[in-house]
Amino acid sequence: MINGHGKQNGQHNGKVAQNGIAALLEIEDLGDNHVGTSLETPMRDDAFAMDDDQKMELIQGHFREIMNILGLDLEDDSLSGTPHRVAKMYVKEIFSGLNPANKPRIALFDNKYQYNQMLVEKDITLYSFCEHHFVPIIGRAHVAYISNGKVVGLSKINRIVQYFAKRPQVQERLTKQIAEELKALLKTDDVAVLIEAEHLCVAARGVEDVNSKTVTVEYCGKFEDQSVRKEFLSHVRG
Ligand SMILES: [Zn+2]
């Protein structure tokens, strides 16, 4: 039942079912084309009603079932611990950025040196996961900002990138989320984020293109200016 309207009207139901299938096809298409729907990671209100241990226990059971269905022998020593390992990895590592409790706490410092040129943190290693296929996105992020009086420790930029990467993601959304977080944190619009990444769902399945990369950029504030943007790109490419 697609809309829960029950059986009151056969004709009406037929139409609903048809629309429902069209909607499902559209959703399928959206996923395969890697289009995201919003800047916020779509999450339910009760996302953290369960604690990490409860989540791991449930995921472990479900992953065991997936392996079972695939016909794998879970009595085998090599496989018996896999459901637990996967559950722990999901909750504590690769998807830990879903939980706001894991957001890095970042201290700001006064810009004592009065350094008012752009600061570029480049080649930040990026591991994320495609939310449409749950396989890795592997790449590099390049982040820049121009101080508005405050600065952050350099490693903190990497931490912000990792936090948003540790979610099922869409590369465009990841790029914007990093930029928005830095803008809010540094109280400036002058932020740029460029991500170049390989998507294993493109490289290892589907079109199986092992050479293609996806580049996404977010230029804000002064980085919308051509010459500032060009300087940023020359640092990234240099
Ligand atoms: Zn994908």
PDB file of C-alpha atoms and ligand atoms in Angstrom:
ATOM      1  CA  MET A   1       0.000   0.000   0.000  1.00  0.00           C
ATOM      2  CA  ILE A   2       1.543   3.181  -1.139  1.00  0.00           C
ATOM      3  CA  ASN A   3      -0.480   5.909   0.515  1.00  0.00           C
ATOM      4  CA  GLY A   4      -2.427   3.975   3.138  1.00  0.00           C
ATOM      5  CA  HIS A   5      -5.827   4.929   1.686  1.00  0.00           C
ATOM      6  CA  GLY A   6      -7.140   1.371   1.895  1.00  0.00           C
ATOM      7  CA  LYS A   7      -9.665  -0.233  -0.442  1.00  0.00           C
ATOM      8  CA  GLN A   8     -12.453   2.327  -0.662  1.00  0.00           C
ATOM      9  CA  ASN A   9     -12.189   2.897  -4.379  1.00  0.00           C
ATOM     10  CA  GLY A  10     -10.666   0.507  -6.883  1.00  0.00           C
ATOM     11  CA  GLN A  11     -10.230   3.081  -9.638  1.00  0.00           C
ATOM     12  CA  HIS A  12      -8.628   5.549  -7.261  1.00  0.00           C
ATOM     13  CA  ASN A  13      -6.300   2.846  -5.975  1.00  0.00           C
ATOM     14  CA  GLY A  14      -5.204   1.913  -9.477  1.00  0.00           C
ATOM     15  CA  LYS A  15      -4.244   5.501 -10.160  1.00  0.00           C
ATOM     16  CA  VAL A  16      -2.397   5.797  -6.877  1.00  0.00           C
ATOM     17  CA  ALA A  17      -0.521   2.585  -7.556  1.00  0.00           C
ATOM     18  CA  GLN A  18       0.480   3.851 -10.981  1.00  0.00           C
ATOM     19  CA  ASN A  19       1.676   7.173  -9.578  1.00  0.00           C
ATOM     20  CA  GLY A  20       3.421   5.290  -6.833  1.00  0.00           C
ATOM     21  CA  ILE A  21       5.370   3.165  -9.285  1.00  0.00           C
ATOM     22  CA  ALA A  22       6.295   6.267 -11.277  1.00  0.00           C
ATOM     23  CA  ALA A  23       7.533   7.867  -8.055  1.00  0.00           C
ATOM     24  CA  LEU A  24       9.545   4.772  -7.182  1.00  0.00           C
ATOM     25  CA  LEU A  25      11.107   4.717 -10.651  1.00  0.00           C
ATOM     26  CA  GLU A  26      12.011   8.353 -10.218  1.00  0.00           C
ATOM     27  CA  ILE A  27      13.632   7.633  -6.861  1.00  0.00           C
ATOM     28  CA  GLU A  28      15.583   4.746  -8.407  1.00  0.00           C
ATOM     29  CA  ASP A  29      16.733   7.055 -11.169  1.00  0.00           C
ATOM     30  CA  LEU A  30      17.724   9.757  -8.684  1.00  0.00           C
ATOM     31  CA  GLY A  31      19.956   7.302  -6.820  1.00  0.00           C
ATOM     32  CA  ASP A  32      21.590   5.928  -9.927  1.00  0.00           C
ATOM     33  CA  ASN A  33      22.380   9.422 -11.102  1.00  0.00           C
ATOM     34  CA  HIS A  34      23.794  10.365  -7.723  1.00  0.00           C
ATOM     35  CA  VAL A  35      21.553  13.341  -7.205  1.00  0.00           C
ATOM     36  CA  GLY A  36      21.076  14.449  -3.626  1.00  0.00           C
ATOM     37  CA  THR A  37      17.884  15.988  -2.290  1.00  0.00           C
ATOM     38  CA  SER A  38      19.010  18.516   0.336  1.00  0.00           C
ATOM     39  CA  LEU A  39      21.901  20.253   2.069  1.00  0.00           C
ATOM     40  CA  GLU A  40      21.092  18.505   5.321  1.00  0.00           C
ATOM     41  CA  THR A  41      21.764  14.794   5.547  1.00  0.00           C
ATOM     42  CA  PRO A  42      18.217  13.360   5.516  1.00  0.00           C
ATOM     43  CA  MET A  43      17.686  11.903   8.970  1.00  0.00           C
ATOM     44  CA  ARG A  44      14.668  11.013  11.093  1.00  0.00           C
ATOM     45  CA  ASP A  45      13.851  12.876  14.304  1.00  0.00           C
ATOM     46  CA  ASP A  46      14.359   9.700  16.320  1.00  0.00           C
ATOM     47  CA  ALA A  47      17.777   8.979  14.756  1.00  0.00           C
ATOM     48  CA  PHE A  48      19.473   8.777  18.142  1.00  0.00           C
ATOM     49  CA  ALA A  49      16.731   7.250  20.238  1.00  0.00           C
ATOM     50  CA  MET A  50      18.917   4.140  20.343  1.00  0.00           C
ATOM     51  CA  ASP A  51      22.450   4.238  21.727  1.00  0.00           C
ATOM     52  CA  ASP A  52      25.498   2.975  19.829  1.00  0.00           C
ATOM     53  CA  ASP A  53      25.469  -0.442  21.510  1.00  0.00           C
ATOM     54  CA  GLN A  54      21.832  -1.061  20.598  1.00  0.00           C
ATOM     55  CA  LYS A  55      22.513   0.025  17.017  1.00  0.00           C
ATOM     56  CA  MET A  56      25.522  -2.254  16.709  1.00  0.00           C
ATOM     57  CA  GLU A  57      23.608  -5.224  18.045  1.00  0.00           C
ATOM     58  CA  LEU A  58      20.772  -4.739  15.559  1.00  0.00           C
ATOM     59  CA  ILE A  59      23.060  -4.057  12.580  1.00  0.00           C
ATOM     60  CA  GLN A  60      25.095  -7.126  13.463  1.00  0.00           C
ATOM     61  CA  GLY A  61      21.944  -9.278  13.285  1.00  0.00           C
ATOM     62  CA  HIS A  62      20.802  -7.768  10.009  1.00  0.00           C
ATOM     63  CA  PHE A  63      24.213  -8.023   8.387  1.00  0.00           C
ATOM     64  CA  ARG A  64      24.455 -11.658   9.464  1.00  0.00           C
ATOM     65  CA  GLU A  65      21.148 -12.163   7.659  1.00  0.00           C
ATOM     66  CA  ILE A  66      22.450 -10.508   4.466  1.00  0.00           C
ATOM     67  CA  MET A  67      25.481 -12.792   4.523  1.00  0.00           C
ATOM     68  CA  ASN A  68      23.232 -15.782   5.176  1.00  0.00           C
ATOM     69  CA  ILE A  69      21.018 -14.914   2.232  1.00  0.00           C
ATOM     70  CA  LEU A  70      24.091 -14.627   0.018  1.00  0.00           C
ATOM     71  CA  GLY A  71      24.807 -18.230   1.009  1.00  0.00           C
ATOM     72  CA  LEU A  72      27.946 -17.555   3.039  1.00  0.00           C
ATOM     73  CA  ASP A  73      28.847 -20.026   5.770  1.00  0.00           C
ATOM     74  CA  LEU A  74      28.859 -18.030   8.992  1.00  0.00           C
ATOM     75  CA  GLU A  75      30.342 -20.989  10.861  1.00  0.00           C
ATOM     76  CA  ASP A  76      33.578 -20.407   8.933  1.00  0.00           C
ATOM     77  CA  ASP A  77      36.218 -18.879  11.215  1.00  0.00           C
ATOM     78  CA  SER A  78      37.040 -16.200   8.695  1.00  0.00           C
ATOM     79  CA  LEU A  79      33.416 -15.045   8.416  1.00  0.00           C
ATOM     80  CA  SER A  80      31.953 -15.590  11.864  1.00  0.00           C
ATOM     81  CA  GLY A  81      33.154 -12.260  13.243  1.00  0.00           C
ATOM     82  CA  THR A  82      32.273 -10.216  10.172  1.00  0.00           C
ATOM     83  CA  PRO A  83      28.747  -9.125  11.205  1.00  0.00           C
ATOM     84  CA  HIS A  84      30.125  -7.706  14.455  1.00  0.00           C
ATOM     85  CA  ARG A  85      33.074  -6.037  12.699  1.00  0.00           C
ATOM     86  CA  VAL A  86      30.810  -4.416  10.114  1.00  0.00           C
ATOM     87  CA  ALA A  87      28.345  -3.201  12.759  1.00  0.00           C
ATOM     88  CA  LYS A  88      31.128  -1.666  14.829  1.00  0.00           C
ATOM     89  CA  MET A  89      32.729  -0.087  11.759  1.00  0.00           C
ATOM     90  CA  TYR A  90      29.396   1.458  10.668  1.00  0.00           C
ATOM     91  CA  VAL A  91      28.490   2.962  14.029  1.00  0.00           C
ATOM     92  CA  LYS A  92      31.891   3.851  15.504  1.00  0.00           C
ATOM     93  CA  GLU A  93      33.910   4.657  12.405  1.00  0.00           C
ATOM     94  CA  ILE A  94      32.709   5.191   8.858  1.00  0.00           C
ATOM     95  CA  PHE A  95      29.227   6.539   9.747  1.00  0.00           C
ATOM     96  CA  SER A  96      30.124   8.134  13.075  1.00  0.00           C
ATOM     97  CA  GLY A  97      29.717  11.574  11.503  1.00  0.00           C
ATOM     98  CA  LEU A  98      25.930  11.090  11.472  1.00  0.00           C
ATOM     99  CA  ASN A  99      25.883  11.694  15.209  1.00  0.00           C
ATOM    100  CA  PRO A 100      26.182  15.369  16.197  1.00  0.00           C
ATOM    101  CA  ALA A 101      27.742  14.180  19.480  1.00  0.00           C
ATOM    102  CA  ASN A 102      30.821  13.290  17.414  1.00  0.00           C
ATOM    103  CA  LYS A 103      31.169  16.708  15.859  1.00  0.00           C
ATOM    104  CA  PRO A 104      34.682  18.033  16.515  1.00  0.00           C
ATOM    105  CA  ARG A 105      34.870  20.804  19.073  1.00  0.00           C
ATOM    106  CA  ILE A 106      36.891  23.549  17.481  1.00  0.00           C
ATOM    107  CA  ALA A 107      38.577  26.371  19.334  1.00  0.00           C
ATOM    108  CA  LEU A 108      39.057  29.687  17.568  1.00  0.00           C
ATOM    109  CA  PHE A 109      42.092  31.894  18.005  1.00  0.00           C
ATOM    110  CA  ASP A 110      42.625  35.564  17.359  1.00  0.00           C
ATOM    111  CA  ASN A 111      44.398  36.282  14.127  1.00  0.00           C
ATOM    112  CA  LYS A 112      47.419  37.708  15.945  1.00  0.00           C
ATOM    113  CA  TYR A 113      49.685  37.874  12.935  1.00  0.00           C
ATOM    114  CA  GLN A 114      47.075  39.901  11.092  1.00  0.00           C
ATOM    115  CA  TYR A 115      47.503  37.411   8.269  1.00  0.00           C
ATOM    116  CA  ASN A 116      44.732  38.478   5.933  1.00  0.00           C
ATOM    117  CA  GLN A 117      45.543  36.542   2.802  1.00  0.00           C
ATOM    118  CA  MET A 118      43.945  33.247   1.958  1.00  0.00           C
ATOM    119  CA  LEU A 119      44.920  30.163   3.912  1.00  0.00           C
ATOM    120  CA  VAL A 120      44.764  26.947   1.901  1.00  0.00           C
ATOM    121  CA  GLU A 121      44.711  23.508   3.478  1.00  0.00           C
ATOM    122  CA  LYS A 122      45.168  21.189   0.507  1.00  0.00           C
ATOM    123  CA  ASP A 123      45.282  17.460  -0.166  1.00  0.00           C
ATOM    124  CA  ILE A 124      43.160  16.504   2.823  1.00  0.00           C
ATOM    125  CA  THR A 125      42.608  12.767   2.520  1.00  0.00           C
ATOM    126  CA  LEU A 126      38.954  11.982   2.087  1.00  0.00           C
ATOM    127  CA  TYR A 127      37.139   8.706   2.610  1.00  0.00           C
ATOM    128  CA  SER A 128      33.403   8.832   2.408  1.00  0.00           C
ATOM    129  CA  PHE A 129      30.590   6.560   1.252  1.00  0.00           C
ATOM    130  CA  CYS A 130      28.116   6.977  -1.564  1.00  0.00           C
ATOM    131  CA  GLU A 131      24.661   7.080   0.008  1.00  0.00           C
ATOM    132  CA  HIS A 132      23.136   5.465  -3.063  1.00  0.00           C
ATOM    133  CA  HIS A 133      25.314   2.357  -3.104  1.00  0.00           C
ATOM    134  CA  PHE A 134      27.142   2.324   0.278  1.00  0.00           C
ATOM    135  CA  VAL A 135      30.552   1.910  -1.344  1.00  0.00           C
ATOM    136  CA  PRO A 136      33.578   4.199  -0.865  1.00  0.00           C
ATOM    137  CA  ILE A 137      34.200   7.640  -2.270  1.00  0.00           C
ATOM    138  CA  ILE A 138      37.979   8.173  -2.172  1.00  0.00           C
ATOM    139  CA  GLY A 139      39.564  11.489  -2.841  1.00  0.00           C
ATOM    140  CA  ARG A 140      41.081  14.725  -1.656  1.00  0.00           C
ATOM    141  CA  ALA A 141      39.591  17.907  -0.321  1.00  0.00           C
ATOM    142  CA  HIS A 142      41.131  21.346  -0.656  1.00  0.00           C
ATOM    143  CA  VAL A 143      39.817  24.003   1.676  1.00  0.00           C
ATOM    144  CA  ALA A 144      40.594  27.715   1.907  1.00  0.00           C
ATOM    145  CA  TYR A 145      39.436  30.696   3.904  1.00  0.00           C
ATOM    146  CA  ILE A 146      40.323  34.318   4.416  1.00  0.00           C
ATOM    147  CA  SER A 147      40.316  35.242   8.099  1.00  0.00           C
ATOM    148  CA  ASN A 148      37.786  37.689   9.413  1.00  0.00           C
ATOM    149  CA  GLY A 149      39.738  38.141  12.670  1.00  0.00           C
ATOM    150  CA  LYS A 150      39.610  34.529  13.829  1.00  0.00           C
ATOM    151  CA  VAL A 151      41.644  31.471  12.825  1.00  0.00           C
ATOM    152  CA  VAL A 152      41.413  27.727  13.557  1.00  0.00           C
ATOM    153  CA  GLY A 153      44.170  25.193  14.146  1.00  0.00           C
ATOM    154  CA  LEU A 154      45.099  23.651  10.801  1.00  0.00           C
ATOM    155  CA  SER A 155      44.345  20.061  11.784  1.00  0.00           C
ATOM    156  CA  LYS A 156      40.837  21.193  12.737  1.00  0.00           C
ATOM    157  CA  ILE A 157      39.985  21.788   9.097  1.00  0.00           C
ATOM    158  CA  ASN A 158      40.891  18.154   8.422  1.00  0.00           C
ATOM    159  CA  ARG A 159      38.653  17.131  11.330  1.00  0.00           C
ATOM    160  CA  ILE A 160      35.702  19.029   9.918  1.00  0.00           C
ATOM    161  CA  VAL A 161      36.220  17.366   6.536  1.00  0.00           C
ATOM    162  CA  GLN A 162      36.421  13.910   8.181  1.00  0.00           C
ATOM    163  CA  TYR A 163      33.311  14.537  10.296  1.00  0.00           C
ATOM    164  CA  PHE A 164      31.089  15.270   7.304  1.00  0.00           C
ATOM    165  CA  ALA A 165      32.780  12.553   5.228  1.00  0.00           C
ATOM    166  CA  LYS A 166      31.885   9.913   7.796  1.00  0.00           C
ATOM    167  CA  ARG A 167      28.310   9.714   6.626  1.00  0.00           C
ATOM    168  CA  PRO A 168      26.564   8.127   3.699  1.00  0.00           C
ATOM    169  CA  GLN A 169      27.088  11.048   1.327  1.00  0.00           C
ATOM    170  CA  VAL A 170      26.557  12.748  -1.984  1.00  0.00           C
ATOM    171  CA  GLN A 171      29.729  14.588  -3.034  1.00  0.00           C
ATOM    172  CA  GLU A 172      27.895  17.860  -3.764  1.00  0.00           C
ATOM    173  CA  ARG A 173      26.300  17.856  -0.320  1.00  0.00           C
ATOM    174  CA  LEU A 174      29.573  16.978   1.389  1.00  0.00           C
ATOM    175  CA  THR A 175      31.249  19.930  -0.336  1.00  0.00           C
ATOM    176  CA  LYS A 176      28.520  22.343   0.769  1.00  0.00           C
ATOM    177  CA  GLN A 177      28.319  20.997   4.317  1.00  0.00           C
ATOM    178  CA  ILE A 178      32.058  21.576   4.840  1.00  0.00           C
ATOM    179  CA  ALA A 179      31.804  25.097   3.412  1.00  0.00           C
ATOM    180  CA  GLU A 180      28.731  25.992   5.508  1.00  0.00           C
ATOM    181  CA  GLU A 181      30.336  24.681   8.694  1.00  0.00           C
ATOM    182  CA  LEU A 182      33.504  26.720   8.127  1.00  0.00           C
ATOM    183  CA  LYS A 183      31.511  29.846   7.303  1.00  0.00           C
ATOM    184  CA  ALA A 184      29.536  29.532  10.536  1.00  0.00           C
ATOM    185  CA  LEU A 185      32.604  28.693  12.596  1.00  0.00           C
ATOM    186  CA  LEU A 186      34.904  31.406  11.232  1.00  0.00           C
ATOM    187  CA  LYS A 187      32.112  33.970  10.901  1.00  0.00           C
ATOM    188  CA  THR A 188      33.091  34.773   7.351  1.00  0.00           C
ATOM    189  CA  ASP A 189      31.668  34.104   3.919  1.00  0.00           C
ATOM    190  CA  ASP A 190      35.148  33.876   2.418  1.00  0.00           C
ATOM    191  CA  VAL A 191      35.460  30.121   2.151  1.00  0.00           C
ATOM    192  CA  ALA A 192      36.238  27.754  -0.713  1.00  0.00           C
ATOM    193  CA  VAL A 193      36.002  23.976  -0.846  1.00  0.00           C
ATOM    194  CA  LEU A 194      37.077  21.783  -3.754  1.00  0.00           C
ATOM    195  CA  ILE A 195      36.750  18.016  -3.683  1.00  0.00           C
ATOM    196  CA  GLU A 196      38.073  15.609  -6.287  1.00  0.00           C
ATOM    197  CA  ALA A 197      37.094  12.018  -5.730  1.00  0.00           C
ATOM    198  CA  GLU A 198      36.633   8.601  -7.221  1.00  0.00           C
ATOM    199  CA  HIS A 199      33.383   6.820  -6.597  1.00  0.00           C
ATOM    200  CA  LEU A 200      33.756   3.062  -6.372  1.00  0.00           C
ATOM    201  CA  CYS A 201      30.157   2.674  -7.481  1.00  0.00           C
ATOM    202  CA  VAL A 202      31.248   4.186 -10.798  1.00  0.00           C
ATOM    203  CA  ALA A 203      34.660   2.480 -10.932  1.00  0.00           C
ATOM    204  CA  ALA A 204      33.739  -1.023  -9.803  1.00  0.00           C
ATOM    205  CA  ARG A 205      30.157  -1.407 -11.037  1.00  0.00           C
ATOM    206  CA  GLY A 206      27.699   0.339 -13.340  1.00  0.00           C
ATOM    207  CA  VAL A 207      29.747   1.928 -16.118  1.00  0.00           C
ATOM    208  CA  GLU A 208      33.011   0.558 -14.614  1.00  0.00           C
ATOM    209  CA  ASP A 209      35.034   3.618 -15.476  1.00  0.00           C
ATOM    210  CA  VAL A 210      38.213   3.367 -13.429  1.00  0.00           C
ATOM    211  CA  ASN A 211      39.666   6.655 -14.629  1.00  0.00           C
ATOM    212  CA  SER A 212      36.937   9.164 -14.074  1.00  0.00           C
ATOM    213  CA  LYS A 213      36.915  11.537 -11.141  1.00  0.00           C
ATOM    214  CA  THR A 214      34.217  13.814  -9.850  1.00  0.00           C
ATOM    215  CA  VAL A 215      35.108  17.391  -8.986  1.00  0.00           C
ATOM    216  CA  THR A 216      32.816  19.584  -6.905  1.00  0.00           C
ATOM    217  CA  VAL A 217      33.451  23.150  -5.792  1.00  0.00           C
ATOM    218  CA  GLU A 218      31.843  25.649  -3.488  1.00  0.00           C
ATOM    219  CA  TYR A 219      33.071  29.228  -3.737  1.00  0.00           C
ATOM    220  CA  CYS A 220      31.688  31.726  -1.270  1.00  0.00           C
ATOM    221  CA  GLY A 221      32.274  35.410  -0.508  1.00  0.00           C
ATOM    222  CA  LYS A 222      35.526  36.731  -1.932  1.00  0.00           C
ATOM    223  CA  PHE A 223      36.159  33.395  -3.667  1.00  0.00           C
ATOM    224  CA  GLU A 224      33.358  34.240  -6.083  1.00  0.00           C
ATOM    225  CA  ASP A 225      35.776  36.778  -7.516  1.00  0.00           C
ATOM    226  CA  GLN A 226      37.628  35.370 -10.555  1.00  0.00           C
ATOM    227  CA  SER A 227      41.116  36.452  -9.468  1.00  0.00           C
ATOM    228  CA  VAL A 228      40.744  35.100  -5.900  1.00  0.00           C
ATOM    229  CA  ARG A 229      39.392  31.847  -7.282  1.00  0.00           C
ATOM    230  CA  LYS A 230      42.308  31.641  -9.701  1.00  0.00           C
ATOM    231  CA  GLU A 231      44.809  32.109  -6.881  1.00  0.00           C
ATOM    232  CA  PHE A 232      43.113  29.359  -4.876  1.00  0.00           C
ATOM    233  CA  LEU A 233      43.226  26.992  -7.847  1.00  0.00           C
ATOM    234  CA  SER A 234      46.891  27.772  -8.501  1.00  0.00           C
ATOM    235  CA  HIS A 235      47.714  26.729  -4.908  1.00  0.00           C
ATOM    236  CA  VAL A 236      45.647  23.559  -5.245  1.00  0.00           C
ATOM    237  CA  ARG A 237      47.172  22.582  -8.582  1.00  0.00           C
ATOM    238  CA  GLY A 238      50.684  23.712  -7.665  1.00  0.00           C
TER     239      GLY A 238
HETATM  240 ZN    ZN B   1      26.925   5.453  -5.884  1.00  0.00          ZN
END
